[in-house]
PDB file of C-alpha atoms in Angstrom:
ATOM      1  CA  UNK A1276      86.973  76.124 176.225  1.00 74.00           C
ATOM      2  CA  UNK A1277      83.873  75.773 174.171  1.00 91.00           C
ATOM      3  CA  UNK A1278      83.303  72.544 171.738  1.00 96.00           C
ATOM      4  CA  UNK A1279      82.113  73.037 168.231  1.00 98.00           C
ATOM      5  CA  UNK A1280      79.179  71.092 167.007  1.00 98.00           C
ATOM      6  CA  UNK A1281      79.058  69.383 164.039  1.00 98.00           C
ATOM      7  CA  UNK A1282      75.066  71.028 163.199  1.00 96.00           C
ATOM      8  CA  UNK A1283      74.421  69.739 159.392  1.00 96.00           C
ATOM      9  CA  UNK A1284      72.232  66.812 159.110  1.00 93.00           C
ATOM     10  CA  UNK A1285      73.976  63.578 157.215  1.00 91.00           C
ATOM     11  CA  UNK A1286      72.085  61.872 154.104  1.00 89.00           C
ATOM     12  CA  UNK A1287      71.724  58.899 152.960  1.00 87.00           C
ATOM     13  CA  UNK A1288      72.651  55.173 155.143  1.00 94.00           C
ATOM     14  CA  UNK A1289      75.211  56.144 157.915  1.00 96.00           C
ATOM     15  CA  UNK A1290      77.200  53.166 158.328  1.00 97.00           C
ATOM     16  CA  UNK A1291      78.422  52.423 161.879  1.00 96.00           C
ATOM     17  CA  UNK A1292      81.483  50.171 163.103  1.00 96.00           C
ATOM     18  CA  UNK A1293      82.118  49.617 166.828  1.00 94.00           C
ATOM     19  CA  UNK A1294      86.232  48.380 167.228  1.00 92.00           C
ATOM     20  CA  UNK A1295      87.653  47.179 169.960  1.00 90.00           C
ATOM     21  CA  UNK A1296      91.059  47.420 171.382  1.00 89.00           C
ATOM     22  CA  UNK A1297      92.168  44.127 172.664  1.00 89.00           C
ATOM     23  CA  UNK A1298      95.710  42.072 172.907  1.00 90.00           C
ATOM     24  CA  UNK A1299      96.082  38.536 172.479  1.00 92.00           C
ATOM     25  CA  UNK A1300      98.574  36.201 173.797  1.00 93.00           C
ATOM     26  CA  UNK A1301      98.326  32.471 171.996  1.00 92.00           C
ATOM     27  CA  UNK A1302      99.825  29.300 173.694  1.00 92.00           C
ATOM     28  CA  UNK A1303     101.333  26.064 171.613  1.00 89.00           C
ATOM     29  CA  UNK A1304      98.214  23.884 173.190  1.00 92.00           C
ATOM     30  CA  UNK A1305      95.540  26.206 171.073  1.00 90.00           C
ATOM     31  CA  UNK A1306      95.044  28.286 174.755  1.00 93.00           C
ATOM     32  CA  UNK A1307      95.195  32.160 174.590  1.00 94.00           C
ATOM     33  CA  UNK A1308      94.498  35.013 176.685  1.00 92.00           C
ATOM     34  CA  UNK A1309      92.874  37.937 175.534  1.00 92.00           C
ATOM     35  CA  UNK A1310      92.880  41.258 177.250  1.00 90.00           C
ATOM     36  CA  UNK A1311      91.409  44.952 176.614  1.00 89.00           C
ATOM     37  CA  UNK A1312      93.475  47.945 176.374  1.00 86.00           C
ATOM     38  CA  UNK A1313      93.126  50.956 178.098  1.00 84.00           C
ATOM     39  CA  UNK A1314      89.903  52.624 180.007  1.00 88.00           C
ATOM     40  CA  UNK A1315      88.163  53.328 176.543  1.00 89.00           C
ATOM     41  CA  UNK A1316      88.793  49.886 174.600  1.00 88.00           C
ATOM     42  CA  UNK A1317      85.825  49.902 172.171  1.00 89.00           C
ATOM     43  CA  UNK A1318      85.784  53.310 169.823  1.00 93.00           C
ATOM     44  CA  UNK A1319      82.824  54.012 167.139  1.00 97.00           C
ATOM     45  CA  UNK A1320      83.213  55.363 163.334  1.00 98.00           C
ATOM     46  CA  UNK A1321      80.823  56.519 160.967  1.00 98.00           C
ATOM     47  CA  UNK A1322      80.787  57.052 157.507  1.00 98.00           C
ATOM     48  CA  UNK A1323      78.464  59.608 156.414  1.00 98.00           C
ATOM     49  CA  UNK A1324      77.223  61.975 153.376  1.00 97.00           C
ATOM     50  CA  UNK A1325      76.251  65.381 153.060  1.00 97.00           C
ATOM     51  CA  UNK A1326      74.905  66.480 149.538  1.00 96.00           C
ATOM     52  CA  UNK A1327      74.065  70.069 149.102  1.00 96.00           C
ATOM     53  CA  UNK A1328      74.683  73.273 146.935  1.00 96.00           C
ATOM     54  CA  UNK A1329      78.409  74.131 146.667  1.00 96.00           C
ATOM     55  CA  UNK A1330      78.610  77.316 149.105  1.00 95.00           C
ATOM     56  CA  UNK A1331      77.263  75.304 151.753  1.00 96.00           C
ATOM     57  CA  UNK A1332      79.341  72.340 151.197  1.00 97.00           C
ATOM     58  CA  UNK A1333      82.325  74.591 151.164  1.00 97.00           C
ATOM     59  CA  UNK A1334      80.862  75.554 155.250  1.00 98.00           C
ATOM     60  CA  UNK A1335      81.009  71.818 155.708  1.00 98.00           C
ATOM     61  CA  UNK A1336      84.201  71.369 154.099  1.00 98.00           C
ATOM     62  CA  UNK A1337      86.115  74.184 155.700  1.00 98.00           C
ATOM     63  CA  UNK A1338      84.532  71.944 159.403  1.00 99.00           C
ATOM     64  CA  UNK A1339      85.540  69.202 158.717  1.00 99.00           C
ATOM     65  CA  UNK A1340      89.204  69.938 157.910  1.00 98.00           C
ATOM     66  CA  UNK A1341      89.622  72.144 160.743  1.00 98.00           C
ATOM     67  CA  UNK A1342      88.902  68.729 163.164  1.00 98.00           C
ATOM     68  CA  UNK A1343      90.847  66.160 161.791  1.00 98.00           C
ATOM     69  CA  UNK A1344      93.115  66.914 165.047  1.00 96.00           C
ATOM     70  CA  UNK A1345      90.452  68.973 167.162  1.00 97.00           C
ATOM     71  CA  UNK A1346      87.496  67.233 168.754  1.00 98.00           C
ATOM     72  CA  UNK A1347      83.618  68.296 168.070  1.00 98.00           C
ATOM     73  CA  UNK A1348      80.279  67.339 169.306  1.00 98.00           C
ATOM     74  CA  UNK A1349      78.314  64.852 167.630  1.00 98.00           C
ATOM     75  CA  UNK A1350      75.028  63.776 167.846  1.00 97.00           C
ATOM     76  CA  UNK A1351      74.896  60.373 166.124  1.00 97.00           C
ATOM     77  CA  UNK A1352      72.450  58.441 164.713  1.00 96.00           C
ATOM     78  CA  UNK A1353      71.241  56.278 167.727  1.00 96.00           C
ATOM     79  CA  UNK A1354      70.824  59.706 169.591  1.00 96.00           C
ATOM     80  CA  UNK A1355      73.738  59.693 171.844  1.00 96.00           C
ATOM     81  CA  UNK A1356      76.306  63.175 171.640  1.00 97.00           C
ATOM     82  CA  UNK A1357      79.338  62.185 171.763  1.00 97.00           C
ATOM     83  CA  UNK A1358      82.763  63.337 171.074  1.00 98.00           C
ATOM     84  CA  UNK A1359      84.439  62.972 167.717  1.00 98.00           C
ATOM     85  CA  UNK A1360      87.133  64.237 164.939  1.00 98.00           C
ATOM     86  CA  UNK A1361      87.455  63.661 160.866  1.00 99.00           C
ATOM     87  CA  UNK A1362      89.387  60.430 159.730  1.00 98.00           C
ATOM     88  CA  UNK A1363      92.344  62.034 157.723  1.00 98.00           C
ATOM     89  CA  UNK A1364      92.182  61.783 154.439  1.00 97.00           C
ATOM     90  CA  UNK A1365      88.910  60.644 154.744  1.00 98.00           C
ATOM     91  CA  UNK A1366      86.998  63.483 153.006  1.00 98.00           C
ATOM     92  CA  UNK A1367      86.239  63.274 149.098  1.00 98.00           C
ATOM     93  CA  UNK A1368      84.036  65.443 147.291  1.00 97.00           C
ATOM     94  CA  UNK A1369      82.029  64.626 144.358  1.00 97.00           C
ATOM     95  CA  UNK A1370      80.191  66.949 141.624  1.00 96.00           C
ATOM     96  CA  UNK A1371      76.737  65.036 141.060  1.00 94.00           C
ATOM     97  CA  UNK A1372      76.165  68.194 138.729  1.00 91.00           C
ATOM     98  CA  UNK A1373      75.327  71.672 137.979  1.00 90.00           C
ATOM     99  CA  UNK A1374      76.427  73.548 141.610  1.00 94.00           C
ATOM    100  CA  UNK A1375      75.377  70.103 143.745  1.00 97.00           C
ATOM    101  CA  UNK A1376      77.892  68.047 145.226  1.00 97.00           C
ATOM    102  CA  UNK A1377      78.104  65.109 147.413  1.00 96.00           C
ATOM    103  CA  UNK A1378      80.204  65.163 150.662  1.00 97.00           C
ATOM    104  CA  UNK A1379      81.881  61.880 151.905  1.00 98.00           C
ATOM    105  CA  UNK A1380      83.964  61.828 155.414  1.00 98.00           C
ATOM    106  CA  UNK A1381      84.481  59.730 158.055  1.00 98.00           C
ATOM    107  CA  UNK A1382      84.084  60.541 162.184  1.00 98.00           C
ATOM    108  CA  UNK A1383      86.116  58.542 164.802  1.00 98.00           C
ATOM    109  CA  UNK A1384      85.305  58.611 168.144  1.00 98.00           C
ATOM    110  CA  UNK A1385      87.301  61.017 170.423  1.00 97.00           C
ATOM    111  CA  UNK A1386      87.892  61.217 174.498  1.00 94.00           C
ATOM    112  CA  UNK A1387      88.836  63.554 176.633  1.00 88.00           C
ATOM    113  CA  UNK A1388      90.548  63.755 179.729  1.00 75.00           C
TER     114      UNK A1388
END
């Protein structure tokens, strides 16, 4: 099975947020232990941009809602390709004017098997 690639280049300031998946037990004396979850406990997002003309934004578009459940290839800002899907309801669309608009999603990180 072949992976898409997500090929258009984002605009503007990427933001980045590492999150890690950790449990926590607390004790009455102020002691706790803390714990991470699972083989891949710390997952990336991104929040990114895309302006362009509308035709091509509909290309985008029409990716990005086809993996909000499938995973893609990614190749993020620091370099590294990686796997990822689209936050749902993440994408919003915005008409800076004439036939230009703006593209807002966000990618989570994705694993496979």
């Amino acid at each position: 099975m072949t992976i898409d690639v997500f090929k258009w280049k984002t605009m503007g300031n990427p933001k980045h947020t590492d999150s890690s998946n950790i449990n926590e037990a607390g004790f009455g004396d102020g002691y706790s232990q803390i714990w991470v979850s699972g083989i891949n406990n710390v997952s990336e997002s991104w929040d990114l941009t895309y302006t362009g003309c509308i035709n091509e934004i509909k290309e985008v578009r029409d990716f990005l809602n086809s993996h909000i459940i499938k995973s893609f290839k990614w190749k993020n800002p620091y370099g590294e390709e990686k796997l990822y899907r689209v936050v749902n309801k993440s994408i919003e669309s915005e008409f800076v004017g004439g036939r230009v608009v703006s593209l807002s999603f966000k990618f989570i990180q994705a694993y496979s098997p």
